[in-house]
Short mmCIF file of C-alpha atoms in Angstrom, two decimals:
data_model
loop_
_atom_site.label_atom_id
_atom_site.label_comp_id
_atom_site.label_asym_id
_atom_site.label_seq_id
_atom_site.Cartn_x
_atom_site.Cartn_y
_atom_site.Cartn_z
CA UNK A 1 -4.50 -26.59 6.13
CA UNK A 2 -0.92 -27.73 6.18
CA UNK A 3 0.68 -24.76 7.89
CA UNK A 4 0.70 -23.97 11.62
CA UNK A 5 -1.02 -20.94 13.17
CA UNK A 6 0.77 -17.62 13.50
CA UNK A 7 2.58 -16.75 16.71
CA UNK A 8 3.57 -13.10 17.04
CA UNK A 9 3.91 -13.01 20.82
CA UNK A 10 7.70 -12.64 21.04
CA UNK A 11 8.32 -9.67 18.79
CA UNK A 12 7.66 -5.93 19.10
CA UNK A 13 5.26 -3.83 17.08
CA UNK A 14 3.46 -4.72 13.87
CA UNK A 15 4.20 -3.16 10.47
CA UNK A 16 1.73 -1.16 8.38
CA UNK A 17 0.21 -2.41 5.16
CA UNK A 18 2.26 -2.93 2.06
CA UNK A 19 3.76 -0.12 0.10
CA UNK A 20 3.28 2.85 2.40
CA UNK A 21 5.98 5.28 3.36
CA UNK A 22 7.09 5.40 6.96
CA UNK A 23 9.39 7.62 8.96
CA UNK A 24 11.65 4.87 10.23
CA UNK A 25 14.81 4.31 8.19
CA UNK A 26 14.97 1.17 6.14
CA UNK A 27 18.17 -0.79 6.82
CA UNK A 28 20.19 -0.53 3.60
CA UNK A 29 22.03 -3.78 4.24
CA UNK A 30 18.88 -5.86 3.90
CA UNK A 31 18.60 -5.62 0.14
CA UNK A 32 20.81 -4.54 -2.76
CA UNK A 33 19.66 -1.33 -4.38
CA UNK A 34 21.17 -2.33 -7.70
CA UNK A 35 18.86 -5.32 -8.01
CA UNK A 36 15.72 -3.24 -8.40
CA UNK A 37 14.22 -1.64 -11.50
CA UNK A 38 16.06 1.59 -12.32
CA UNK A 39 14.98 4.45 -10.13
CA UNK A 40 14.82 7.72 -11.99
CA UNK A 41 14.58 9.81 -8.84
CA UNK A 42 12.39 12.77 -8.08
CA UNK A 43 15.08 15.24 -7.10
CA UNK A 44 18.84 15.63 -7.56
CA UNK A 45 21.30 14.36 -4.98
CA UNK A 46 23.00 16.82 -2.67
CA UNK A 47 25.54 18.83 -4.60
CA UNK A 48 28.73 20.57 -3.69
CA UNK A 49 27.32 23.81 -4.96
CA UNK A 50 24.55 23.92 -2.39
CA UNK A 51 21.58 23.98 -4.74
CA UNK A 52 18.29 25.08 -3.17
CA UNK A 53 16.94 22.38 -0.94
CA UNK A 54 20.25 20.57 -0.47
CA UNK A 55 23.45 20.93 1.47
CA UNK A 56 26.90 20.00 0.18
CA UNK A 57 27.78 16.46 1.15
CA UNK A 58 30.55 17.52 3.55
CA UNK A 59 28.14 19.63 5.63
CA UNK A 60 25.76 18.49 8.32
CA UNK A 61 22.03 19.11 7.98
CA UNK A 62 20.56 21.99 9.98
CA UNK A 63 19.27 21.11 13.42
CA UNK A 64 16.97 24.04 14.03
CA UNK A 65 13.81 22.42 12.75
CA UNK A 66 11.91 19.86 14.77
CA UNK A 67 8.65 18.59 13.33
CA UNK A 68 5.60 19.15 15.49
CA UNK A 69 2.07 18.08 14.67
CA UNK A 70 0.36 20.48 12.33
CA UNK A 71 -2.78 20.20 14.43
CA UNK A 72 -3.36 18.99 17.99
CA UNK A 73 -2.86 15.25 18.15
CA UNK A 74 -5.88 13.12 17.48
CA UNK A 75 -7.74 12.92 20.80
CA UNK A 76 -7.67 9.21 21.31
CA UNK A 77 -5.30 7.20 23.47
CA UNK A 78 -2.23 6.06 21.55
CA UNK A 79 -2.77 2.75 19.85
CA UNK A 80 -0.08 0.16 20.19
CA UNK A 81 -0.01 -3.59 19.85
CA UNK A 82 -2.06 -5.41 22.49
CA UNK A 83 -0.15 -6.52 25.52
CA UNK A 84 2.11 -9.44 24.71
CA UNK A 85 1.33 -9.03 21.01
CA UNK A 86 4.48 -8.38 18.99
CA UNK A 87 6.28 -8.90 15.69
CA UNK A 88 8.01 -11.86 14.20
CA UNK A 89 11.76 -11.72 13.63
CA UNK A 90 13.23 -10.88 10.27
CA UNK A 91 13.46 -14.04 8.22
CA UNK A 92 13.75 -14.30 4.49
CA UNK A 93 11.56 -16.13 2.10
CA UNK A 94 13.56 -18.18 -0.33
CA UNK A 95 12.83 -17.90 -4.00
CA UNK A 96 11.97 -21.29 -5.51
CA UNK A 97 12.41 -21.72 -9.22
CA UNK A 98 10.41 -23.99 -11.47
CA UNK A 99 13.35 -26.39 -11.56
CA UNK A 100 13.21 -27.02 -7.82
CA UNK A 101 13.67 -30.75 -7.19
CA UNK A 102 12.92 -31.09 -3.48
CA UNK A 103 10.03 -29.43 -1.69
CA UNK A 104 9.69 -28.95 2.03
CA UNK A 105 6.34 -29.24 3.81
CA UNK A 106 4.17 -26.19 3.17
CA UNK A 107 4.47 -24.04 6.26
CA UNK A 108 3.38 -20.65 7.50
CA UNK A 109 6.14 -18.26 6.50
CA UNK A 110 6.88 -15.64 9.18
CA UNK A 111 6.05 -11.99 8.49
CA UNK A 112 9.07 -9.75 8.58
CA UNK A 113 8.79 -6.09 9.62
CA UNK A 114 10.56 -3.75 7.17
CA UNK A 115 10.00 -1.06 4.46
CA UNK A 116 6.57 1.36 1.50
CA UNK A 117 4.23 9.68 -17.63
CA UNK A 118 4.71 7.01 -19.96
CA UNK A 119 4.42 3.51 -18.69
CA UNK A 120 7.48 1.42 -19.53
CA UNK A 121 7.02 -2.12 -20.80
CA UNK A 122 6.90 -4.91 -18.21
CA UNK A 123 10.25 -5.97 -16.84
CA UNK A 124 11.44 -9.46 -17.69
CA UNK A 125 11.14 -11.76 -14.71
CA UNK A 126 14.92 -11.97 -14.51
CA UNK A 127 15.14 -8.29 -13.58
CA UNK A 128 13.19 -8.72 -10.37
CA UNK A 129 15.53 -9.27 -7.43
CA UNK A 130 15.52 -12.69 -5.80
CA UNK A 131 13.63 -13.08 -2.57
CA UNK A 132 16.66 -14.41 -0.75
CA UNK A 133 18.17 -10.93 -0.89
CA UNK A 134 15.47 -9.53 1.34
CA UNK A 135 13.05 -8.14 -1.20
CA UNK A 136 9.36 -8.00 -0.54
CA UNK A 137 8.61 -6.86 3.00
CA UNK A 138 6.23 -4.89 5.15
CA UNK A 139 7.37 -1.34 5.94
CA UNK A 140 7.82 -0.44 9.64
CA UNK A 141 4.82 0.66 11.68
CA UNK A 142 4.52 4.17 13.15
CA UNK A 143 5.01 4.05 16.90
CA UNK A 144 1.64 5.35 18.03
CA UNK A 145 -1.80 6.20 16.72
CA UNK A 146 -2.03 9.92 16.18
CA UNK A 147 1.67 10.71 15.91
CA UNK A 148 2.81 12.24 12.62
CA UNK A 149 5.47 10.19 10.87
CA UNK A 150 8.89 11.66 10.37
CA UNK A 151 11.22 13.01 12.98
CA UNK A 152 12.75 15.91 11.10
CA UNK A 153 14.96 16.27 8.11
CA UNK A 154 16.54 13.25 6.55
CA UNK A 155 20.29 13.02 6.37
CA UNK A 156 21.96 13.67 3.05
CA UNK A 157 23.02 10.25 1.72
CA UNK A 158 25.45 9.72 -1.10
CA UNK A 159 22.56 8.16 -3.02
CA UNK A 160 19.00 7.61 -1.80
CA UNK A 161 18.26 3.94 -1.24
CA UNK A 162 14.98 2.93 -2.89
CA UNK A 163 12.41 0.95 -0.97
CA UNK A 164 11.90 -2.62 -2.19
CA UNK A 165 8.52 -3.84 -3.41
CA UNK A 166 6.14 -4.94 -0.68
CA UNK A 167 5.43 -8.56 0.13
CA UNK A 168 3.59 -10.05 -2.83
CA UNK A 169 4.59 -7.38 -5.35
CA UNK A 170 7.34 -9.38 -7.04
CA UNK A 171 5.53 -11.75 -9.43
CA UNK A 172 8.46 -14.18 -9.39
CA UNK A 173 8.52 -14.58 -5.62
CA UNK A 174 6.73 -17.33 -3.69
CA UNK A 175 7.04 -19.21 -0.42
CA UNK A 176 8.98 -22.44 -0.09
CA UNK A 177 7.18 -25.69 0.56
CA UNK A 178 4.55 -28.01 -0.89
CA UNK A 179 1.04 -26.69 -1.57
CA UNK A 180 -0.25 -29.80 -3.35
CA UNK A 181 -2.79 -30.42 -0.57
CA UNK A 182 -4.26 -26.94 -1.02
CA UNK A 183 -4.24 -27.21 -4.82
CA UNK A 184 -6.08 -30.53 -4.68
CA UNK A 185 -8.62 -29.16 -2.21
CA UNK A 186 -9.34 -26.20 -4.47
CA UNK A 187 -9.79 -28.39 -7.53
CA UNK A 188 -12.04 -30.83 -5.68
CA UNK A 189 -14.21 -27.92 -4.53
CA UNK A 190 -14.82 -26.82 -8.12
CA UNK A 191 -14.94 -29.94 -10.28
CA UNK A 192 -18.09 -31.86 -11.09
CA UNK A 193 -21.58 -30.60 -10.41
CA UNK A 194 -21.85 -27.70 -8.01
CA UNK A 195 -19.23 -25.80 -6.06
CA UNK A 196 -18.12 -26.25 -2.47
CA UNK A 197 -17.93 -22.58 -1.52
CA UNK A 198 -17.03 -23.34 2.10
CA UNK A 199 -13.99 -25.35 1.00
CA UNK A 200 -12.83 -22.53 -1.27
CA UNK A 201 -13.16 -20.03 1.57
CA UNK A 202 -11.28 -22.25 4.02
CA UNK A 203 -8.32 -22.71 1.68
CA UNK A 204 -8.05 -19.14 0.40
CA UNK A 205 -8.76 -17.03 3.49
CA UNK A 206 -5.53 -17.40 5.46
CA UNK A 207 -2.36 -17.84 3.31
CA UNK A 208 0.01 -14.88 3.19
CA UNK A 209 0.98 -13.32 -0.17
CA UNK A 210 3.90 -15.64 -0.86
CA UNK A 211 2.03 -18.75 0.25
CA UNK A 212 -0.81 -17.75 -2.08
CA UNK A 213 1.71 -17.39 -4.90
CA UNK A 214 2.90 -20.92 -4.17
CA UNK A 215 -0.69 -22.22 -4.21
CA UNK A 216 -1.35 -20.56 -7.59
CA UNK A 217 1.87 -21.97 -9.02
CA UNK A 218 1.18 -25.45 -7.67
CA UNK A 219 -2.40 -25.38 -8.97
CA UNK A 220 -1.16 -24.61 -12.48
CA UNK A 221 1.69 -27.13 -12.39
CA UNK A 222 -0.23 -29.93 -10.70
CA UNK A 223 -3.75 -29.46 -12.09
CA UNK A 224 -2.86 -27.86 -15.41
CA UNK A 225 -5.43 -25.12 -14.99
CA UNK A 226 -5.59 -21.42 -14.08
CA UNK A 227 -6.90 -20.88 -10.54
CA UNK A 228 -8.35 -17.43 -11.19
CA UNK A 229 -10.23 -18.59 -14.29
CA UNK A 230 -11.63 -21.61 -12.46
CA UNK A 231 -12.88 -19.47 -9.57
CA UNK A 232 -14.51 -17.01 -11.96
CA UNK A 233 -16.25 -19.83 -13.82
CA UNK A 234 -17.62 -21.36 -10.59
CA UNK A 235 -18.64 -18.24 -8.64
CA UNK A 236 -20.22 -14.86 -9.31
CA UNK A 237 -20.95 -11.48 -7.80
CA UNK A 238 -19.38 -10.40 -4.53
CA UNK A 239 -18.25 -13.95 -3.71
CA UNK A 240 -16.31 -14.07 -6.96
CA UNK A 241 -14.76 -10.69 -6.16
CA UNK A 242 -13.72 -11.85 -2.69
CA UNK A 243 -12.25 -15.19 -3.72
CA UNK A 244 -10.44 -13.82 -6.78
CA UNK A 245 -8.99 -10.99 -4.66
CA UNK A 246 -7.60 -13.60 -2.29
CA UNK A 247 -6.39 -16.03 -4.95
CA UNK A 248 -4.53 -13.43 -7.01
CA UNK A 249 -2.64 -11.90 -4.06
CA UNK A 250 -2.23 -8.21 -3.21
CA UNK A 251 -0.77 -7.22 -6.59
CA UNK A 252 -3.43 -9.07 -8.55
CA UNK A 253 -6.09 -7.58 -6.30
CA UNK A 254 -4.84 -4.04 -6.95
CA UNK A 255 -4.80 -4.31 -10.72
CA UNK A 256 -8.22 -6.01 -10.85
CA UNK A 257 -9.71 -3.27 -8.67
CA UNK A 258 -8.15 -0.62 -10.90
CA UNK A 259 -9.35 -2.34 -14.08
CA UNK A 260 -12.90 -2.48 -12.75
CA UNK A 261 -12.70 1.20 -11.74
CA UNK A 262 -11.62 2.19 -15.26
CA UNK A 263 -14.00 -0.07 -17.20
CA UNK A 264 -17.55 0.46 -18.34
CA UNK A 265 -19.58 3.62 -18.01
CA UNK A 266 -18.17 6.10 -15.55
CA UNK A 267 -15.03 5.99 -13.44
CA UNK A 268 -14.68 4.87 -9.84
CA UNK A 269 -12.39 7.68 -8.71
CA UNK A 270 -12.40 6.50 -5.10
CA UNK A 271 -11.01 3.11 -6.15
CA UNK A 272 -8.21 4.74 -8.16
CA UNK A 273 -7.27 6.83 -5.14
CA UNK A 274 -7.44 3.81 -2.80
CA UNK A 275 -4.99 1.81 -4.90
CA UNK A 276 -2.46 4.41 -6.04
CA UNK A 277 -2.14 7.08 -3.34
CA UNK A 278 0.52 6.73 -0.68
CA UNK A 279 2.25 3.77 -2.31
CA UNK A 280 5.99 3.34 -2.63
CA UNK A 281 7.63 3.90 -6.00
CA UNK A 282 8.47 0.20 -6.20
CA UNK A 283 4.86 -0.82 -5.68
CA UNK A 284 3.57 1.73 -8.20
CA UNK A 285 5.99 0.30 -10.76
CA UNK A 286 4.91 -3.25 -9.93
CA UNK A 287 1.26 -2.26 -10.38
CA UNK A 288 2.01 -0.65 -13.76
CA UNK A 289 3.95 -3.65 -15.04
CA UNK A 290 1.36 -6.17 -13.83
CA UNK A 291 -1.49 -4.13 -15.30
CA UNK A 292 -0.05 -3.93 -18.81
CA UNK A 293 1.07 -7.56 -18.58
CA UNK A 294 -2.44 -8.78 -17.82
CA UNK A 295 -4.61 -6.38 -19.79
CA UNK A 296 -2.26 -5.53 -22.69
CA UNK A 297 -2.82 -1.83 -22.16
CA UNK A 298 -0.75 0.63 -20.17
CA UNK A 299 -2.38 1.84 -16.97
CA UNK A 300 -1.44 5.42 -17.79
CA UNK A 301 -3.36 5.15 -21.07
CA UNK A 302 -6.49 3.97 -19.27
CA UNK A 303 -6.06 6.79 -16.75
CA UNK A 304 -5.79 9.32 -19.57
CA UNK A 305 -8.90 7.99 -21.28
CA UNK A 306 -11.02 8.05 -18.10
CA UNK A 307 -9.78 11.17 -16.32
CA UNK A 308 -9.37 14.68 -17.64
CA UNK A 309 -7.85 18.07 -16.96
CA UNK A 310 -5.74 18.67 -13.89
CA UNK A 311 -6.83 15.40 -12.25
CA UNK A 312 -5.51 13.45 -15.23
CA UNK A 313 -2.20 15.34 -15.03
CA UNK A 314 -1.93 14.59 -11.30
CA UNK A 315 -2.27 10.84 -11.78
CA UNK A 316 0.02 10.79 -14.81
CA UNK A 317 2.64 12.53 -12.66
CA UNK A 318 2.01 10.02 -9.88
CA UNK A 319 2.45 7.05 -12.22
CA UNK A 320 5.95 8.25 -13.11
CA UNK A 321 6.82 6.67 -9.73
CA UNK A 322 9.62 9.11 -8.95
CA UNK A 323 8.37 10.58 -5.68
CA UNK A 324 11.31 11.07 -3.28
CA UNK A 325 11.99 8.08 -1.06
CA UNK A 326 11.19 8.58 2.58
CA UNK A 327 14.83 9.09 3.66
CA UNK A 328 15.56 11.69 0.96
CA UNK A 329 17.34 14.69 2.47
CA UNK A 330 15.68 18.10 2.60
CA UNK A 331 16.43 21.31 4.47
CA UNK A 332 14.58 24.36 5.75
CA UNK A 333 15.29 26.37 2.61
CA UNK A 334 13.56 23.81 0.39
CA UNK A 335 10.58 23.66 2.78
CA UNK A 336 10.26 27.46 2.76
CA UNK A 337 10.50 27.47 -1.03
CA UNK A 338 7.66 24.95 -1.37
CA UNK A 339 5.53 26.85 1.15
CA UNK A 340 5.88 30.01 -0.96
CA UNK A 341 5.06 28.06 -4.13
CA UNK A 342 1.88 26.70 -2.56
CA UNK A 343 0.83 30.16 -1.40
CA UNK A 344 1.49 31.69 -4.81
CA UNK A 345 -0.48 28.87 -6.47
CA UNK A 346 -3.53 29.31 -4.21
CA UNK A 347 -4.22 32.21 -1.87
CA UNK A 348 -1.99 34.80 -3.55
CA UNK A 349 -3.80 34.75 -6.89
CA UNK A 350 -7.18 34.65 -8.50
CA UNK A 351 -7.86 31.06 -9.40
CA UNK A 352 -5.69 28.09 -8.54
CA UNK A 353 -2.58 26.64 -10.16
CA UNK A 354 -3.60 23.00 -9.74
CA UNK A 355 -0.56 21.62 -11.55
CA UNK A 356 1.79 23.70 -9.40
CA UNK A 357 0.21 22.41 -6.20
CA UNK A 358 0.31 18.84 -7.50
CA UNK A 359 3.99 19.23 -8.34
CA UNK A 360 4.82 20.31 -4.78
CA UNK A 361 2.82 17.47 -3.22
CA UNK A 362 4.25 14.79 -5.52
CA UNK A 363 7.76 16.24 -5.33
CA UNK A 364 7.96 15.83 -1.55
CA UNK A 365 8.55 12.78 0.58
CA UNK A 366 6.03 12.13 3.33
CA UNK A 367 8.32 13.66 5.96
CA UNK A 368 8.86 16.77 3.87
CA UNK A 369 5.15 17.11 3.11
CA UNK A 370 4.46 17.11 6.86
CA UNK A 371 7.17 19.77 7.33
CA UNK A 372 5.66 21.85 4.51
CA UNK A 373 2.21 21.60 6.09
CA UNK A 374 3.53 22.75 9.48
CA UNK A 375 5.53 25.62 8.02
CA UNK A 376 2.60 26.72 5.85
CA UNK A 377 0.29 26.99 8.84
CA UNK A 378 2.92 28.80 10.91
CA UNK A 379 3.46 31.40 8.17
CA UNK A 380 -0.05 31.94 6.83
CA UNK A 381 -2.13 31.06 9.92
CA UNK A 382 -4.33 28.57 8.14
CA UNK A 383 -3.84 24.88 7.65
CA UNK A 384 -2.77 23.45 4.32
CA UNK A 385 -5.73 21.08 4.55
CA UNK A 386 -8.14 24.02 4.75
CA UNK A 387 -6.51 25.66 1.74
CA UNK A 388 -6.87 22.47 -0.30
CA UNK A 389 -10.53 22.19 0.67
CA UNK A 390 -11.15 25.82 -0.29
CA UNK A 391 -9.21 25.85 -3.57
CA UNK A 392 -10.02 22.38 -4.96
CA UNK A 393 -13.09 20.26 -5.59
CA UNK A 394 -13.91 16.73 -6.65
CA UNK A 395 -11.40 13.98 -7.28
CA UNK A 396 -8.29 16.16 -7.19
CA UNK A 397 -9.26 17.61 -3.81
CA UNK A 398 -9.69 14.09 -2.40
CA UNK A 399 -6.41 12.92 -3.91
CA UNK A 400 -4.41 15.81 -2.42
CA UNK A 401 -6.04 15.37 0.99
CA UNK A 402 -5.31 11.65 0.87
CA UNK A 403 -1.62 12.30 0.21
CA UNK A 404 -1.47 14.82 3.05
CA UNK A 405 -3.35 12.73 5.62
CA UNK A 406 -1.43 9.57 4.79
CA UNK A 407 1.81 11.49 5.26
CA UNK A 408 0.67 12.84 8.62
CA UNK A 409 -0.67 9.59 10.10
CA UNK A 410 -1.13 6.54 7.83
CA UNK A 411 -2.48 4.37 10.64
CA UNK A 412 -5.23 6.82 11.59
CA UNK A 413 -6.04 7.21 7.90
CA UNK A 414 -6.64 3.46 7.56
CA UNK A 415 -8.80 3.39 10.70
CA UNK A 416 -10.89 6.29 9.38
CA UNK A 417 -11.16 4.56 6.01
CA UNK A 418 -12.54 1.38 7.57
CA UNK A 419 -15.12 3.41 9.49
CA UNK A 420 -16.28 5.00 6.24
CA UNK A 421 -16.18 1.70 4.34
CA UNK A 422 -18.55 0.09 6.86
CA UNK A 423 -21.13 2.82 7.59
CA UNK A 424 -23.82 2.41 10.21
CA UNK A 425 -26.69 4.23 8.54
CA UNK A 426 -26.54 2.93 4.95
CA UNK A 427 -25.55 -0.02 2.82
CA UNK A 428 -21.83 -0.27 2.10
CA UNK A 429 -20.10 -0.22 -1.26
CA UNK A 430 -19.41 -3.97 -1.27
CA UNK A 431 -16.56 -3.80 -3.78
CA UNK A 432 -14.72 -1.26 -1.66
CA UNK A 433 -15.50 -3.13 1.56
CA UNK A 434 -14.11 -6.36 0.09
CA UNK A 435 -11.05 -4.55 -1.25
CA UNK A 436 -10.12 -3.04 2.11
CA UNK A 437 -10.80 -6.12 4.23
CA UNK A 438 -8.72 -8.31 1.91
CA UNK A 439 -6.00 -5.68 1.57
CA UNK A 440 -5.57 -5.31 5.32
CA UNK A 441 -5.61 -9.05 5.93
CA UNK A 442 -2.38 -9.53 3.93
CA UNK A 443 -0.57 -8.16 7.01
CA UNK A 444 -2.08 -9.93 10.07
CA UNK A 445 -0.17 -8.00 12.79
CA UNK A 446 -1.23 -4.69 11.28
CA UNK A 447 -4.82 -5.90 10.87
CA UNK A 448 -4.87 -6.73 14.58
CA UNK A 449 -3.80 -3.18 15.43
CA UNK A 450 -6.50 -1.79 13.13
CA UNK A 451 -9.15 -3.96 14.79
CA UNK A 452 -8.04 -2.85 18.26
CA UNK A 453 -8.14 0.80 17.21
CA UNK A 454 -11.61 0.36 15.73
CA UNK A 455 -12.81 -1.23 18.96
CA UNK A 456 -11.56 1.78 20.93
CA UNK A 457 -13.07 4.23 18.46
CA UNK A 458 -16.49 2.57 18.35
CA UNK A 459 -16.66 1.17 21.86
CA UNK A 460 -17.61 -2.28 20.59
CA UNK A 461 -16.35 -5.16 18.48
CA UNK A 462 -16.06 -3.76 14.95
CA UNK A 463 -16.46 -7.29 13.58
CA UNK A 464 -20.12 -7.23 14.62
CA UNK A 465 -20.65 -4.02 12.67
CA UNK A 466 -18.90 -5.56 9.67
CA UNK A 467 -21.01 -8.72 9.83
CA UNK A 468 -24.23 -6.70 10.10
CA UNK A 469 -23.31 -4.74 6.95
CA UNK A 470 -23.15 -7.89 4.78
CA UNK A 471 -26.19 -10.02 3.94
CA UNK A 472 -25.99 -13.56 5.39
CA UNK A 473 -24.55 -16.18 3.08
CA UNK A 474 -21.30 -17.16 1.41
CA UNK A 475 -20.07 -13.57 0.98
CA UNK A 476 -20.54 -12.82 4.66
CA UNK A 477 -18.81 -16.09 5.57
CA UNK A 478 -15.87 -15.31 3.30
CA UNK A 479 -15.38 -11.72 4.48
CA UNK A 480 -15.64 -12.65 8.15
CA UNK A 481 -13.21 -15.55 7.69
CA UNK A 482 -10.72 -13.10 6.22
CA UNK A 483 -11.35 -10.49 8.92
CA UNK A 484 -10.96 -12.87 11.84
#
């Protein structure tokens, strides 16, 4: 490979995976809000009239509420980066256009730690903001395993600043440099008789999202062929799934996983939840635009045709991508109002108002959802999680619990997910296993934290458990190359 190994030893704390909300404020100066697709907003800005849930702009937010964990903290030691293992400094990828005349050597681009209805038509490429303005990053990582994100109420800004798309979610963005060596190696591995699977794995397993975008672009420009189509024609089964997930980048991986979940007989509801829940508005929009661009059908239409009832309504609401950004201001009055609404929609009546509960969950930022959960338990002496489990069943129950648990502790949620994806006592769902391993690998510092947490949880190297779950062969080699 033509890029040097990563070195994260001089920077603090790794970021979480792409597109998730976090409690730490995103620095507004690092990207221009106006450059992003229009944000419709999930709630009105603070008004002078003091509408419920908001204070006038000239007032200060109340200080009486301090978020505490809804339940006792998870009884494991706090997880933090290994000693001497830290983050890279903020550096910006430069956006290289097709007309670029000079290319620099293809190098490992540093990871930068930062911010997570009716489907509109895909945006023209020109409407995506250029990478040089700081778009396409990892959101910041919660400080410790087991600590709920959010530190209280957000401040009332003049206008909420939307999060940018995560790294790899702008289809026009790619790393600088020259990937001709990688493009040639991929073509040589697939032309003629037979396929050199080991060569494909070696080239595809380690590039970051923007480097992979450069490789795809170079392959098309230099070879005159489509990399994804060539891989699909030369491989099959789980190896095809793994290599295509790598080659298409995190955005391509998401839409392919969704398409597979919504195709054929039956619906993979777990896959839909894995991809769409807990994502930033910008990433949900990117997923919608990429989906309709590739498959010529709106994602919301496929959701409507495969889901039904209140679950369908929940995901249609989610795909509007107007959930409040993480720094959106809220006050105690709005929390109390939502707590009453949840009680009236569940325990206070016969039956359950599923749409009403969904509206509260999707109308709250992660920090506010945590505050609602704490206030609900304090007032009604039962946890919001228990109420959801009692009042809901099936896919909608799992979706609501996923939103709540991701809001409370996204890192612990991902650790728990990996433990369920690689069970000890039964064969894994290989598609889901591949999805999660590849998804986590797009952010190497965060993957390292996940692996360390899994080692502490299981008392052994989780990689051995992962290897044992996959039959020996090319698929095992590919997955383990990505994991390590």
